[in-house]
XYZ file of C-alpha atoms in Angstrom:
225
model
C -114.533 -98.982 60.119
C -116.192 -101.508 57.879
C -119.855 -102.312 57.070
C -121.858 -105.004 55.628
C -122.427 -106.429 52.009
C -126.376 -105.437 52.237
C -125.219 -101.954 52.929
C -123.149 -101.406 50.163
C -126.260 -102.424 48.064
C -127.966 -99.045 48.833
C -125.183 -96.849 47.952
C -125.176 -94.467 44.811
C -121.713 -93.363 45.049
C -118.487 -95.443 45.341
C -115.735 -92.901 46.350
C -117.071 -90.321 48.341
C -115.771 -87.463 50.508
C -117.933 -85.526 53.325
C -116.774 -82.485 54.805
C -118.213 -80.796 57.714
C -117.011 -77.188 57.984
C -116.143 -75.042 60.861
C -114.469 -71.561 61.092
C -110.628 -72.316 61.020
C -111.113 -76.173 60.106
C -113.222 -78.897 58.361
C -113.523 -82.428 59.580
C -113.070 -84.756 56.327
C -114.747 -88.414 56.509
C -114.283 -90.269 53.182
C -115.574 -93.301 52.549
C -114.336 -95.650 49.859
C -114.619 -99.481 48.940
C -112.308 -101.682 51.099
C -109.032 -102.763 49.269
C -109.085 -105.949 51.292
C -112.934 -107.030 52.002
C -115.009 -107.295 48.944
C -118.241 -105.544 49.932
C -117.338 -103.639 52.764
C -116.494 -100.020 53.036
C -113.263 -98.474 54.501
C -113.729 -94.962 56.513
C -111.568 -92.209 57.706
C -112.175 -89.369 59.575
C -109.750 -86.593 59.856
C -109.715 -82.865 60.389
C -108.161 -80.212 58.380
C -107.007 -76.547 58.921
C -109.208 -73.984 56.676
C -105.757 -72.770 55.064
C -104.978 -72.453 51.488
C -102.007 -75.113 51.199
C -104.048 -77.587 53.414
C -107.188 -77.502 51.205
C -105.037 -77.931 47.984
C -103.505 -80.940 49.651
C -106.454 -82.110 50.799
C -107.398 -82.037 46.964
C -104.418 -83.619 45.956
C -105.044 -86.582 48.318
C -109.016 -87.035 47.612
C -107.939 -87.272 43.543
C -105.410 -89.734 44.552
C -107.861 -91.853 46.271
C -110.493 -91.517 43.193
C -113.022 -89.584 44.928
C -116.172 -88.599 42.897
C -118.024 -86.518 45.023
C -117.138 -84.024 47.871
C -120.053 -82.942 49.824
C -120.343 -80.337 52.381
C -122.969 -78.440 54.328
C -123.713 -74.831 53.650
C -122.245 -72.938 56.753
C -122.290 -68.996 56.614
C -119.234 -68.393 54.276
C -116.802 -70.615 55.634
C -117.684 -73.169 52.744
C -116.368 -71.157 50.239
C -112.250 -71.645 50.250
C -113.292 -75.364 50.489
C -115.670 -75.599 47.840
C -113.637 -72.897 45.462
C -110.470 -74.663 45.774
C -111.869 -78.138 45.724
C -113.638 -77.473 42.536
C -110.175 -76.079 41.507
C -108.605 -79.462 41.699
C -111.050 -80.894 39.170
C -113.311 -82.295 41.976
C -117.231 -82.430 41.776
C -118.247 -80.389 44.747
C -121.943 -80.167 46.287
C -123.257 -77.666 48.618
C -126.184 -79.172 50.491
C -128.731 -77.336 52.665
C -128.798 -77.872 56.328
C -132.265 -78.734 56.163
C -131.749 -82.059 54.322
C -128.824 -83.204 56.418
C -130.639 -82.659 60.115
C -129.647 -84.864 62.729
C -131.801 -87.810 63.656
C -133.413 -87.186 67.138
C -131.242 -89.313 70.262
C -128.086 -88.946 68.054
C -125.345 -87.681 69.411
C -123.788 -84.830 67.880
C -120.146 -83.919 67.157
C -118.175 -82.730 64.210
C -116.793 -86.342 63.604
C -120.356 -87.849 63.574
C -121.721 -85.151 61.431
C -118.940 -85.695 58.717
C -119.889 -89.327 59.026
C -123.584 -88.649 58.791
C -123.475 -86.635 55.712
C -120.911 -89.101 53.856
C -123.422 -91.589 54.356
C -126.197 -89.375 53.227
C -124.158 -88.627 49.969
C -123.334 -91.930 48.860
C -126.873 -93.397 49.402
C -128.192 -90.239 46.953
C -130.198 -88.953 49.681
C -129.064 -85.396 49.420
C -129.236 -82.560 46.471
C -127.027 -80.225 45.654
C -127.940 -76.624 46.060
C -127.023 -74.347 43.445
C -123.710 -72.806 42.947
C -123.023 -70.455 39.935
C -120.219 -71.040 37.872
C -117.161 -68.996 38.407
C -117.806 -65.905 35.658
C -121.267 -65.655 37.124
C -119.517 -65.580 40.669
C -117.318 -63.237 39.705
C -120.166 -61.087 38.063
C -122.361 -61.380 41.175
C -119.566 -60.142 43.370
C -118.921 -56.905 41.240
C -122.498 -56.004 40.679
C -123.329 -56.621 44.478
C -120.302 -54.410 45.219
C -120.896 -51.721 43.343
C -124.799 -51.624 44.769
C -122.918 -51.473 48.310
C -121.015 -48.438 46.933
C -123.682 -46.820 45.770
C -125.880 -46.940 48.546
C -122.841 -45.283 50.648
C -122.499 -42.906 47.920
C -126.344 -41.469 48.495
C -125.942 -41.734 52.329
C -123.197 -39.773 52.630
C -124.814 -37.555 49.995
C -127.822 -37.006 52.089
C -125.423 -36.483 55.665
C -124.007 -33.943 53.355
C -126.895 -32.080 52.448
C -128.285 -32.390 56.218
C -125.154 -30.518 57.649
C -126.026 -27.873 54.631
C -129.484 -27.693 55.702
C -128.646 -27.167 59.298
C -126.554 -24.558 58.203
C -129.163 -22.812 56.591
C -127.390 -23.351 53.378
C -129.936 -24.701 50.622
C -127.760 -25.516 48.136
C -129.527 -28.632 47.084
C -132.658 -25.747 46.489
C -130.790 -24.530 43.227
C -128.363 -27.466 42.402
C -129.588 -30.446 40.763
C -126.291 -32.450 42.128
C -125.063 -30.759 45.169
C -121.743 -33.367 44.699
C -121.549 -31.993 41.032
C -118.711 -29.988 39.471
C -120.551 -26.994 40.147
C -121.805 -27.895 43.716
C -118.303 -29.318 44.908
C -116.694 -26.077 43.773
C -119.332 -24.039 45.801
C -119.000 -25.926 48.863
C -115.134 -25.627 48.403
C -115.624 -21.524 48.325
C -118.055 -21.863 51.154
C -115.406 -23.700 53.242
C -113.078 -21.222 51.911
C -115.088 -18.156 53.608
C -116.963 -17.033 50.318
C -120.434 -15.918 51.315
C -121.290 -13.748 48.677
C -124.522 -15.534 46.662
C -123.882 -14.010 43.372
C -120.033 -15.208 43.299
C -120.815 -18.535 44.698
C -123.869 -18.675 41.606
C -121.060 -17.811 39.078
C -119.186 -20.869 40.018
C -121.506 -22.806 38.056
C -120.100 -24.806 35.431
C -123.024 -24.992 32.771
C -126.615 -24.271 33.236
C -127.839 -28.122 32.936
C -126.226 -28.148 36.759
C -129.452 -26.258 38.239
C -132.643 -26.895 37.851
C -133.677 -23.674 36.011
C -132.753 -20.326 34.426
C -132.038 -17.654 36.478
C -129.676 -18.906 38.846
C -128.388 -15.472 39.633
C -131.743 -14.464 41.157
C -132.083 -17.594 42.754
C -129.305 -17.542 44.915
C -131.042 -15.913 47.818
C -132.134 -19.567 48.347
C -128.257 -20.376 49.178
C -128.464 -19.098 52.619
C -132.089 -19.348 54.685
């Protein structure tokens, strides 16, 4: 497909690629200067599987074509492999907000047309990139988010364990600062083994700081309601 010289004058990016991303594939549209007709554009649209080898091959192809900007719309988490792998091939990648590339009312909507539309917006400088942190920051954010999830899960399981003990009239949390600490675990293991003597259970305390106050032996009556 070719376009006139008048349209070319409005363009801000000479060699651009746009990707309409789906779960298992992406529709790629490249718009480059025409090799034989000066002042016109050459456009190509094709589908690329969302596999590592296919994306790397796409990156090599775009580099060979001299593409200077790759634009893709944020679609769930499906954009991440394409963005990161193409970025790793040395391409400048932009992730744009879907609100910036809304369809014009009455314009047919297909994956192919969406890719072409996004490419035209990008080459005319009508979209702005969303913030995508650099790789070290992305890794740190992944680690911190994963740790947050694990901490929440650990807290949830602690609460469930305490609820089970409370339902069984075993108030371990009334005397132990941390029921899942070394001392608390030792007491629960003893309970599972059949130990029911409060004084024997209290003797399993590893250190005084594991409990809220002195005189633990006198408080072991709270272990059983």
